[in-house]
mmCIF file of N, CA, C and O in Angstrom:
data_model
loop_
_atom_site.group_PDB
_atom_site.id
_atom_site.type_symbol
_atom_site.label_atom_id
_atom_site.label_comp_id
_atom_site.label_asym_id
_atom_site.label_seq_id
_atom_site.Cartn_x
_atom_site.Cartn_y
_atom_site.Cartn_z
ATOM 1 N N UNK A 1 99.916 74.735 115.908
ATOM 2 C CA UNK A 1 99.819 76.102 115.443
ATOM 3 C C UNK A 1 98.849 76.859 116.351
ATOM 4 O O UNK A 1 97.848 76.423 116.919
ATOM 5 N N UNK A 2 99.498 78.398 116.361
ATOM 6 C CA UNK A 2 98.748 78.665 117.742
ATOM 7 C C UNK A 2 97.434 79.577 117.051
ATOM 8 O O UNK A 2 97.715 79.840 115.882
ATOM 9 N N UNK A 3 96.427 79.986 117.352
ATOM 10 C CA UNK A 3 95.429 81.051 116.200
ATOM 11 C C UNK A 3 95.009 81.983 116.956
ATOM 12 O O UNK A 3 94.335 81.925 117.985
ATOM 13 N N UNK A 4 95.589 83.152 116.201
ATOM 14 C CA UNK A 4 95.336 84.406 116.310
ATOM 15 C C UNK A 4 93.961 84.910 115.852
ATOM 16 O O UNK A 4 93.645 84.522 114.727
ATOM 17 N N UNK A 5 93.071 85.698 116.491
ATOM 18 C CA UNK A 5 92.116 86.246 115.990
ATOM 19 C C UNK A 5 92.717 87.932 115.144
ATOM 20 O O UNK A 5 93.795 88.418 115.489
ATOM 21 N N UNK A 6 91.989 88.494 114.261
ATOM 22 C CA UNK A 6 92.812 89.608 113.741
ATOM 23 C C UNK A 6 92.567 90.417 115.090
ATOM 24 O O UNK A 6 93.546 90.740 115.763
ATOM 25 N N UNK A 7 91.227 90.764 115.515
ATOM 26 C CA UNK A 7 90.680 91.715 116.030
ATOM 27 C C UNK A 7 91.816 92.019 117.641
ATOM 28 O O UNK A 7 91.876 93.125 118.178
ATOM 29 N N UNK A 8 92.438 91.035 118.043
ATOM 30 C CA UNK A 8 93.391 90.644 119.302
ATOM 31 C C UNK A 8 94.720 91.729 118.385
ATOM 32 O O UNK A 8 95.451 92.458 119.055
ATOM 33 N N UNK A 9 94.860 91.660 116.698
ATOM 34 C CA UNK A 9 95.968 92.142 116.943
ATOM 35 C C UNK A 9 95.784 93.896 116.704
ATOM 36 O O UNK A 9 96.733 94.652 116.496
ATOM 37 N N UNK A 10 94.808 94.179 116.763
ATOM 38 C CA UNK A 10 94.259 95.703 116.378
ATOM 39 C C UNK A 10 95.297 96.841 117.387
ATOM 40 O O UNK A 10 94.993 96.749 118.577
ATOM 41 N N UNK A 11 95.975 97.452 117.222
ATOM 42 C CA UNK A 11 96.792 98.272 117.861
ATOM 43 C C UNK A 11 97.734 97.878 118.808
ATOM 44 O O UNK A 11 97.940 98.479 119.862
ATOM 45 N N UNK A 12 98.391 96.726 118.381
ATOM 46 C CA UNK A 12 99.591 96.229 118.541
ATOM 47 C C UNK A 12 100.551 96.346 118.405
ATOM 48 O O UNK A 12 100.944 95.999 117.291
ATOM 49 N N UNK A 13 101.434 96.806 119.219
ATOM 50 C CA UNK A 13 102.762 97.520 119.294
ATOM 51 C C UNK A 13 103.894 96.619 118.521
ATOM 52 O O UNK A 13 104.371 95.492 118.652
ATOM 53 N N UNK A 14 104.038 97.607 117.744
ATOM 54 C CA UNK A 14 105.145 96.702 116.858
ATOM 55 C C UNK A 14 106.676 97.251 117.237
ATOM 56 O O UNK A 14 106.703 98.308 117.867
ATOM 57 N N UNK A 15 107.756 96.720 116.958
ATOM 58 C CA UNK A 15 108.814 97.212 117.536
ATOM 59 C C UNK A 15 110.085 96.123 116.525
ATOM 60 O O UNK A 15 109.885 94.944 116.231
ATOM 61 N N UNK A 16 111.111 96.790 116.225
ATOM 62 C CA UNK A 16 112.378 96.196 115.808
ATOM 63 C C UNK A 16 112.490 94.994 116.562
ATOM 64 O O UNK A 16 111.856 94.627 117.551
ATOM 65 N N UNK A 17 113.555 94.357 115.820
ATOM 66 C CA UNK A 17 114.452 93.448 116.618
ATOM 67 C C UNK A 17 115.987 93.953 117.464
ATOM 68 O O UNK A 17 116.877 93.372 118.085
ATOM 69 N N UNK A 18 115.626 95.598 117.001
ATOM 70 C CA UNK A 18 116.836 96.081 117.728
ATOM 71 C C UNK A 18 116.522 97.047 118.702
ATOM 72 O O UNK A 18 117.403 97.744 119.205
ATOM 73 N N UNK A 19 114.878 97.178 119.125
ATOM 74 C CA UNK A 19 114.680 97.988 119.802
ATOM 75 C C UNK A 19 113.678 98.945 119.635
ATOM 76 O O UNK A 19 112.811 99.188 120.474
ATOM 77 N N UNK A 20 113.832 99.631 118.264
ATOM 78 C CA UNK A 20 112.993 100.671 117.685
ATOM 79 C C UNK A 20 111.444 100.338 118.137
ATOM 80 O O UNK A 20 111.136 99.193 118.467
ATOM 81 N N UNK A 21 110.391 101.530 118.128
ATOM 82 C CA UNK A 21 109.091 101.304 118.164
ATOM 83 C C UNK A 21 109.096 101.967 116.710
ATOM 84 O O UNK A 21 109.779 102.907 116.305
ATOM 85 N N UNK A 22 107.781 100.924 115.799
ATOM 86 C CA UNK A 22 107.789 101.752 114.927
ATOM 87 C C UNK A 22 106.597 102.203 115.092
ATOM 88 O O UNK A 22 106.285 103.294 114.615
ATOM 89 N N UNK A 23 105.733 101.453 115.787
ATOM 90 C CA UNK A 23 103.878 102.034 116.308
ATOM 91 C C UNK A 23 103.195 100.952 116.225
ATOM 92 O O UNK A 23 103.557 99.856 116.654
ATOM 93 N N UNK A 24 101.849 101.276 115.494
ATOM 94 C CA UNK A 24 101.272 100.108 116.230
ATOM 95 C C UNK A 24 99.921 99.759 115.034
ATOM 96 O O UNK A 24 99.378 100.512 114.225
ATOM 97 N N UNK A 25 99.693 98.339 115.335
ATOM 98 C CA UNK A 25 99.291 97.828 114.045
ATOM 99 C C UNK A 25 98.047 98.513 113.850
ATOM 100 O O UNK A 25 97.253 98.509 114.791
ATOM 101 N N UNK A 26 97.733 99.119 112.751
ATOM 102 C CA UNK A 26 96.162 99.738 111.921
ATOM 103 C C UNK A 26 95.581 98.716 111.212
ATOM 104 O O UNK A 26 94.532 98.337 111.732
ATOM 105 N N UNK A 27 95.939 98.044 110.051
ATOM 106 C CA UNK A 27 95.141 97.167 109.125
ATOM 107 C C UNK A 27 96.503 96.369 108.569
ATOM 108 O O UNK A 27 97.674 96.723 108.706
ATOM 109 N N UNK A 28 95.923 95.051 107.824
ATOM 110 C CA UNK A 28 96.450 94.469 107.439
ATOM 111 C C UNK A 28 96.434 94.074 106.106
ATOM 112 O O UNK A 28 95.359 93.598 105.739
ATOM 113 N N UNK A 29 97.396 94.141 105.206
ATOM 114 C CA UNK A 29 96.778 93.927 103.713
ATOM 115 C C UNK A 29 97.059 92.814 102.886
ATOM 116 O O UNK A 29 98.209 92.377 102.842
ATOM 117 N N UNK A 30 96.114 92.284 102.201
ATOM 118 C CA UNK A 30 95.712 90.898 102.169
ATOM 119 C C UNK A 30 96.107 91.124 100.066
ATOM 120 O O UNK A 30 96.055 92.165 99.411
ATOM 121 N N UNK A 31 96.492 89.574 99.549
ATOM 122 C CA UNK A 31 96.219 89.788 97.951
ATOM 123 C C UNK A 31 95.050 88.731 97.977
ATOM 124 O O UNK A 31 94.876 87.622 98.483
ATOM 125 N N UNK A 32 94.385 89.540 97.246
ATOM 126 C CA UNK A 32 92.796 88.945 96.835
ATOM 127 C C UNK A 32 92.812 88.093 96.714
ATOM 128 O O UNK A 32 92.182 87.337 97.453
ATOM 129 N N UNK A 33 93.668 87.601 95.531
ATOM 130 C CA UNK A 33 93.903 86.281 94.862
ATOM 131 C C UNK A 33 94.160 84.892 95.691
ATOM 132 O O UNK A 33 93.502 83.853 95.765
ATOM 133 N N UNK A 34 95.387 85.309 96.281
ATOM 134 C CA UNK A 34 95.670 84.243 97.437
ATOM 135 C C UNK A 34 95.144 83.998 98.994
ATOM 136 O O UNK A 34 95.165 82.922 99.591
ATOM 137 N N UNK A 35 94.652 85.307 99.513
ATOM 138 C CA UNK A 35 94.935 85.379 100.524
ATOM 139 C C UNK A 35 95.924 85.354 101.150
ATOM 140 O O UNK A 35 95.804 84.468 101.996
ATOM 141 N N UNK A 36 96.615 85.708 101.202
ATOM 142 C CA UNK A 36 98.157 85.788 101.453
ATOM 143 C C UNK A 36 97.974 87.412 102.449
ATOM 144 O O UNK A 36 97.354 88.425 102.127
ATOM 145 N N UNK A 37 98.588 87.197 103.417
ATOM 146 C CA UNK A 37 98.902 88.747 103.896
ATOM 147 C C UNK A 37 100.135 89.405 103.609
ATOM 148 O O UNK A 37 101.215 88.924 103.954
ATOM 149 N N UNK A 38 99.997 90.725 102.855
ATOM 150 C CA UNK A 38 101.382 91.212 102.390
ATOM 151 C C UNK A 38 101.926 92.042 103.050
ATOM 152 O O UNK A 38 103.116 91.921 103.343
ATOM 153 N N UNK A 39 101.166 93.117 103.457
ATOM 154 C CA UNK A 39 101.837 94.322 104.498
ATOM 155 C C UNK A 39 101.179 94.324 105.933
ATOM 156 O O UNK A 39 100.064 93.834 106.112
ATOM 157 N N UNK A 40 101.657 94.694 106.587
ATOM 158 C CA UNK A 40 100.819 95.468 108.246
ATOM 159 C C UNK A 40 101.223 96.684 107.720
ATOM 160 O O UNK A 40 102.270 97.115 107.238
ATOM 161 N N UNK A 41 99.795 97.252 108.004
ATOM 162 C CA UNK A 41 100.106 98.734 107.969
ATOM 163 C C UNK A 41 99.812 99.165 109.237
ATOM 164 O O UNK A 41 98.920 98.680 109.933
ATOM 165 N N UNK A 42 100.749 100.325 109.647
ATOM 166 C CA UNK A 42 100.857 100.435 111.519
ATOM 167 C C UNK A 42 100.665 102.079 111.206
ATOM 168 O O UNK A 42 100.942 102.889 110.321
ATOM 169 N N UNK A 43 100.191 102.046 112.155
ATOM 170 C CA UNK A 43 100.564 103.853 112.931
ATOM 171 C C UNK A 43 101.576 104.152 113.306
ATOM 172 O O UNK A 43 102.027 103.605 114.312
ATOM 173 N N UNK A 44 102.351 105.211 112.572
ATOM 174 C CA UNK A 44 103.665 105.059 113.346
ATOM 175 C C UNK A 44 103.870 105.972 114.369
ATOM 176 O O UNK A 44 103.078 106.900 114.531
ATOM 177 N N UNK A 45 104.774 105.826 115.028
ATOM 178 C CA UNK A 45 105.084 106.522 116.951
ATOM 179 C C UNK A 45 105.097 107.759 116.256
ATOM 180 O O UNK A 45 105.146 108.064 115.064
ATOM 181 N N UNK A 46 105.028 108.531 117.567
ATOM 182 C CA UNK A 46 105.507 109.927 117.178
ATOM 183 C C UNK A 46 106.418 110.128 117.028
ATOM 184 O O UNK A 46 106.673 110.974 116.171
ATOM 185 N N UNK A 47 107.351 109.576 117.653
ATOM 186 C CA UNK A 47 108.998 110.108 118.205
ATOM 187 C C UNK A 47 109.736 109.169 116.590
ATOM 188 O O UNK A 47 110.954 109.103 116.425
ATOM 189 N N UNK A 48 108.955 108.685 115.807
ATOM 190 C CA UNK A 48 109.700 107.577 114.571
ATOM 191 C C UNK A 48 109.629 108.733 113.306
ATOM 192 O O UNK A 48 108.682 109.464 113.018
ATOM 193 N N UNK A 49 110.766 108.647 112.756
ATOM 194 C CA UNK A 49 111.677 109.625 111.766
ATOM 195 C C UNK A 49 111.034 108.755 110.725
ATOM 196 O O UNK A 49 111.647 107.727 110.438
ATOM 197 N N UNK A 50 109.725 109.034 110.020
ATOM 198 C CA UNK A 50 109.058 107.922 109.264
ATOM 199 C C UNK A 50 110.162 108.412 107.289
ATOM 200 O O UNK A 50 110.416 107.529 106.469
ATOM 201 N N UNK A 51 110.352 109.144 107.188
ATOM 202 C CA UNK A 51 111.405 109.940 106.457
ATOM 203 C C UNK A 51 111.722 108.345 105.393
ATOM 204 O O UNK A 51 111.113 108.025 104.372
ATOM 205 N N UNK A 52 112.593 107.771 105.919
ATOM 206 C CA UNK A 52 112.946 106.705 105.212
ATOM 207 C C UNK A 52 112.083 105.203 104.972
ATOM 208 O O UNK A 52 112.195 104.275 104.171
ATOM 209 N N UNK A 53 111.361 105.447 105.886
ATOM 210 C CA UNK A 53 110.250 104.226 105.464
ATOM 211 C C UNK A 53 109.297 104.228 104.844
ATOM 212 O O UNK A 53 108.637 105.266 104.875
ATOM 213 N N UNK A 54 108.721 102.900 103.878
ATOM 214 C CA UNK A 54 107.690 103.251 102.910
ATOM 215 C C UNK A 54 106.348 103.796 103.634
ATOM 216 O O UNK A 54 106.067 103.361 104.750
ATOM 217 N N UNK A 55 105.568 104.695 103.032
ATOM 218 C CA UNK A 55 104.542 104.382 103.983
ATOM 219 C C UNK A 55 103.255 105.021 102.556
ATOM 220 O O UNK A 55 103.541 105.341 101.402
ATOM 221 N N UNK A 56 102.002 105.012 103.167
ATOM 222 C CA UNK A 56 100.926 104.738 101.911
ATOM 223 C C UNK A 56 100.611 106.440 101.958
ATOM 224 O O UNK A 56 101.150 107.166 102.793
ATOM 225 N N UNK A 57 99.744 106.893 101.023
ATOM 226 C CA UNK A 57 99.316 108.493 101.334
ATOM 227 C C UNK A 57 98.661 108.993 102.305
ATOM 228 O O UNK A 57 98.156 110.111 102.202
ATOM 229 N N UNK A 58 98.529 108.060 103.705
ATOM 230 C CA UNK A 58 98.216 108.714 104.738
ATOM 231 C C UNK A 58 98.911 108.667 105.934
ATOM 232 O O UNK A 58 98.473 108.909 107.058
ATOM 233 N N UNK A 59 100.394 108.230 105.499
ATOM 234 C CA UNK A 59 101.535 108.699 106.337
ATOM 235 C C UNK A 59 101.629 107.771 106.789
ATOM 236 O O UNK A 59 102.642 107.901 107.476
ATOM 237 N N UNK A 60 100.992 106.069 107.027
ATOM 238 C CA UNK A 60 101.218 105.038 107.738
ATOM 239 C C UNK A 60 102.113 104.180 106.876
ATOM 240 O O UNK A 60 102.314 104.190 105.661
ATOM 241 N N UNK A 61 102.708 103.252 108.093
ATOM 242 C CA UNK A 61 103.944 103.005 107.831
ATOM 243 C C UNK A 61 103.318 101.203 107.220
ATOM 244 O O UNK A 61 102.418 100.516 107.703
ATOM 245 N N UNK A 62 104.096 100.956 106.201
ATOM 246 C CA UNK A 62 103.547 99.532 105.104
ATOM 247 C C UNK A 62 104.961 98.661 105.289
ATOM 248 O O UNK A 62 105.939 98.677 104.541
ATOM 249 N N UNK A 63 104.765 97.900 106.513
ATOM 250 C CA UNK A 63 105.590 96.614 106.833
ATOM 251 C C UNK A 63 105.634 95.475 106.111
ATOM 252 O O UNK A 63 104.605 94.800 106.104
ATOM 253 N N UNK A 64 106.566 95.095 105.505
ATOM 254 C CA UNK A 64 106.539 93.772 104.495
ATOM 255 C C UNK A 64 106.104 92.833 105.628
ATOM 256 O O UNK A 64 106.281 93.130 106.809
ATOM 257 N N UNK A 65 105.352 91.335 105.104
ATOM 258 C CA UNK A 65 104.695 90.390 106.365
ATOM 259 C C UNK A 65 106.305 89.525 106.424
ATOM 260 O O UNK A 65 106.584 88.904 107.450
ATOM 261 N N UNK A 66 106.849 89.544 105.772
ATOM 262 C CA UNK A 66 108.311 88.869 105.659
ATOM 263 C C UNK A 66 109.183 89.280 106.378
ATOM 264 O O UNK A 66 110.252 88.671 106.417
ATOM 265 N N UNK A 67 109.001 90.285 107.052
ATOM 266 C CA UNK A 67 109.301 91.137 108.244
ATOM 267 C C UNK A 67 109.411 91.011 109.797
ATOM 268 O O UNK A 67 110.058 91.520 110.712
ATOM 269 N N UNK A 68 108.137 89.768 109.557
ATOM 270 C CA UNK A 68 107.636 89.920 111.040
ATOM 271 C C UNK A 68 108.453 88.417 111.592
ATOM 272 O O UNK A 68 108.188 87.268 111.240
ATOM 273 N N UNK A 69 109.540 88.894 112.591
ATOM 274 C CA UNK A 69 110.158 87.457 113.234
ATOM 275 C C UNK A 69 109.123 86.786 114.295
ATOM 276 O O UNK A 69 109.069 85.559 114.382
ATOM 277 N N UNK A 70 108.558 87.364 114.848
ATOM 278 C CA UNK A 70 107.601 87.315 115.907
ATOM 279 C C UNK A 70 106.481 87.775 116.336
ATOM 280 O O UNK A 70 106.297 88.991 116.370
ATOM 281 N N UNK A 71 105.257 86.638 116.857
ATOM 282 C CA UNK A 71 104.049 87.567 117.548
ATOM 283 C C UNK A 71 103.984 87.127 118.694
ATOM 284 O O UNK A 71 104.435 85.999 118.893
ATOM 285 N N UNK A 72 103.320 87.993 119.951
ATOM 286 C CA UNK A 72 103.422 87.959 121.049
ATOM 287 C C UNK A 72 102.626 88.994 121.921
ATOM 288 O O UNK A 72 101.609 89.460 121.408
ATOM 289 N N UNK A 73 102.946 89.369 123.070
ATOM 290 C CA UNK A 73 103.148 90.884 123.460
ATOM 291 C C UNK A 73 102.752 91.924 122.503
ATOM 292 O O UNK A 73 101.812 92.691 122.297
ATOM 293 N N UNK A 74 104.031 91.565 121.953
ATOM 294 C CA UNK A 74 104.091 92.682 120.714
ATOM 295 C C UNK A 74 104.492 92.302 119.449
ATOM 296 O O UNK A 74 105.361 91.430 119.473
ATOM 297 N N UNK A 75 104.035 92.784 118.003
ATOM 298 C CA UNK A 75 104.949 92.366 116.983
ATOM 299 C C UNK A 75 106.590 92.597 116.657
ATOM 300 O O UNK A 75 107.280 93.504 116.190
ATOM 301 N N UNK A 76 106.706 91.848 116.947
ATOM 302 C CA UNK A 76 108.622 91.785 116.670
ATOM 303 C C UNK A 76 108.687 91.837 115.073
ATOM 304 O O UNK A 76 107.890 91.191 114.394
ATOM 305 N N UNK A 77 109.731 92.684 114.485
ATOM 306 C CA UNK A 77 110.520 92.846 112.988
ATOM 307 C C UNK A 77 111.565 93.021 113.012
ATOM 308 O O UNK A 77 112.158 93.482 113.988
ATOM 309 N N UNK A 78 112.311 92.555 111.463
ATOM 310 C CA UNK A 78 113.719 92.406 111.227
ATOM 311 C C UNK A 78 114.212 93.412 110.631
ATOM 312 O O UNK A 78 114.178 93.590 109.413
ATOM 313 N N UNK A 79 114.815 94.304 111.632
ATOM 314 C CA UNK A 79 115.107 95.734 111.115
ATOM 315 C C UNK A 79 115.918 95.738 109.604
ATOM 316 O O UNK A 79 116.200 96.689 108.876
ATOM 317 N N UNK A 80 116.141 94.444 109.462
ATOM 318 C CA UNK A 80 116.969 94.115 107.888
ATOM 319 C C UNK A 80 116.287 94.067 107.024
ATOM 320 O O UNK A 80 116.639 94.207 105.852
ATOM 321 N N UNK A 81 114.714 93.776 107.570
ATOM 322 C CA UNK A 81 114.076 92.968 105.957
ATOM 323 C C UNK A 81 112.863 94.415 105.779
ATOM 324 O O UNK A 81 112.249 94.554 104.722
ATOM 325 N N UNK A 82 112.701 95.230 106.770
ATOM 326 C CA UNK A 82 111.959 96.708 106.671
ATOM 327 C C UNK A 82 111.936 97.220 105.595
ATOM 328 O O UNK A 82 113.065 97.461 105.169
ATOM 329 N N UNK A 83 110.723 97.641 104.620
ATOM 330 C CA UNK A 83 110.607 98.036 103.798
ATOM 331 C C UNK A 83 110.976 99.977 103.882
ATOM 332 O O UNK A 83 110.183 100.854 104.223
ATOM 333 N N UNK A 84 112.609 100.162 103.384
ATOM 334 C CA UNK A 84 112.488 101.524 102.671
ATOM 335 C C UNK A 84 112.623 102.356 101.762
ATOM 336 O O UNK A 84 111.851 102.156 100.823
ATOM 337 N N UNK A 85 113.017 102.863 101.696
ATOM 338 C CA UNK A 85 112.669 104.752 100.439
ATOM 339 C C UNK A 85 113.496 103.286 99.544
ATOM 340 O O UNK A 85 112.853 102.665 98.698
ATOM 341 N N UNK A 86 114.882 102.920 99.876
ATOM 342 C CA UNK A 86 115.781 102.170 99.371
ATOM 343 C C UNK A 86 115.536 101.289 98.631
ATOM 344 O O UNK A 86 116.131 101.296 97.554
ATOM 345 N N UNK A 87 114.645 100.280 98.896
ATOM 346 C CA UNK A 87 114.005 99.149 98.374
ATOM 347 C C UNK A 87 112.709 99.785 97.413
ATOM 348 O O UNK A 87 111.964 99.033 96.785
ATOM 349 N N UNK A 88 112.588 101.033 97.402
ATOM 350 C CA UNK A 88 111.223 101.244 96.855
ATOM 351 C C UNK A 88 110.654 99.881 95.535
ATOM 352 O O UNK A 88 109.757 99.038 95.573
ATOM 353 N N UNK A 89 111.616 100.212 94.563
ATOM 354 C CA UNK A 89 111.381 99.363 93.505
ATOM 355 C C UNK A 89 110.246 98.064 93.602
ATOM 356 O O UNK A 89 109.389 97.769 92.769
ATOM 357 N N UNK A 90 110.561 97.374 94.965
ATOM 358 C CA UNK A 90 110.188 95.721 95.108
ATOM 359 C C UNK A 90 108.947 96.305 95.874
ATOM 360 O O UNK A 90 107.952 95.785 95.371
ATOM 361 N N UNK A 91 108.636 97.053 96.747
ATOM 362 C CA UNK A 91 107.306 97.344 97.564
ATOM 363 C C UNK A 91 106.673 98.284 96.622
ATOM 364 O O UNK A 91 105.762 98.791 97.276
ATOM 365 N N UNK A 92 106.666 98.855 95.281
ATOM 366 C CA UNK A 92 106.203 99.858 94.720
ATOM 367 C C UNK A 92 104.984 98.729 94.310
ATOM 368 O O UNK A 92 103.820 99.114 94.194
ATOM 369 N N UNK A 93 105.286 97.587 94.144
ATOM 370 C CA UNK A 93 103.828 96.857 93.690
ATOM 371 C C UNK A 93 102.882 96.819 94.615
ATOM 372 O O UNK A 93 101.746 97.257 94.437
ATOM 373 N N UNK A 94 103.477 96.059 96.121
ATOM 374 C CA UNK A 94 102.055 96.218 96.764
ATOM 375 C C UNK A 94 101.867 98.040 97.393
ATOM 376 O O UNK A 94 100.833 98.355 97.982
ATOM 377 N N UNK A 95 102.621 98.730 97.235
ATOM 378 C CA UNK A 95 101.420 100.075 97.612
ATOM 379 C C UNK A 95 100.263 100.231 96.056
ATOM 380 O O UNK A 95 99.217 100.879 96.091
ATOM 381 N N UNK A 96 100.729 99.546 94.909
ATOM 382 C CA UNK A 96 99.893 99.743 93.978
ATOM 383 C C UNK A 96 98.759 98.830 94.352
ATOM 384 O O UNK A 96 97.698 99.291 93.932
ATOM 385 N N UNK A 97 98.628 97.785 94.944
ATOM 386 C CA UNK A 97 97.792 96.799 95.557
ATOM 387 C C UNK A 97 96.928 97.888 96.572
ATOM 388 O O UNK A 97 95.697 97.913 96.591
ATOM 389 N N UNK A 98 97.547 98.526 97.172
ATOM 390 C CA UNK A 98 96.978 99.073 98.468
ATOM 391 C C UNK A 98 96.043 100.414 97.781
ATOM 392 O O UNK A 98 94.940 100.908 98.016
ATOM 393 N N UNK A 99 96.882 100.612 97.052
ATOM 394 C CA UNK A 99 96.005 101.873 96.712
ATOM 395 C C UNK A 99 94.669 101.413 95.624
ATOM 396 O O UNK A 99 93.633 102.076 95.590
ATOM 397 N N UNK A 100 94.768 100.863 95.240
ATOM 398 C CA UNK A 100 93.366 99.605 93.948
ATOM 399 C C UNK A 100 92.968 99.397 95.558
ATOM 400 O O UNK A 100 93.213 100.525 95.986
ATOM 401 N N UNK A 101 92.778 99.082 96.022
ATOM 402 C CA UNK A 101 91.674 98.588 97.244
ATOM 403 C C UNK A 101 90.519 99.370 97.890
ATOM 404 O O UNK A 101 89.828 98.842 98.762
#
């Protein structure tokens, strides 16, 4: 197993598996309980139509960690498993996590 420091992944370009940039990593959000990491929350690009994706009340974009196929370079995601407007229901818990923090 390879170990990542967080601080290495601080504004890390995240990007689809089909291409998309969605921006670039801000913070990461953790459940107390487990430690478990649940979202990356990223900055999103300028040029990204944030419209359909979840994002918290300061416009950043809240990536499920179930998301992420890959780290590297850059963070790789599965433009399938992307949390949006669509799915609200199942991510409406952790922005309630995010916002209690």
């Amino acid at each position: 197993m390879v170990k990542v420091k967080a601080s290495k992944l601080r504004d890390m370009e995240i990007i689809t598996d089909t291409g998309i940039r969605l921006g670039w990593l801000y913070d990461l959000s953790f459940d107390e309980d487990t430690g478990e990491i649940l979202v990356i929350v990223a900055e999103p690009d300028e040029n990204l139509d944030t419209s359909e994706f979840v994002t918290d009340h300061e416009g950043l974009l809240l990536i499920p960690m179930k998301a992420v196929k890959s780290l590297g370079e850059f963070i790789v995601v599965d433009h399938n498993k992307l949390a949006v407007k669509s799915k609200l229901r199942r991510i409406s818990i952790i922005k309630e996590k995010l916002q209690g923090s």
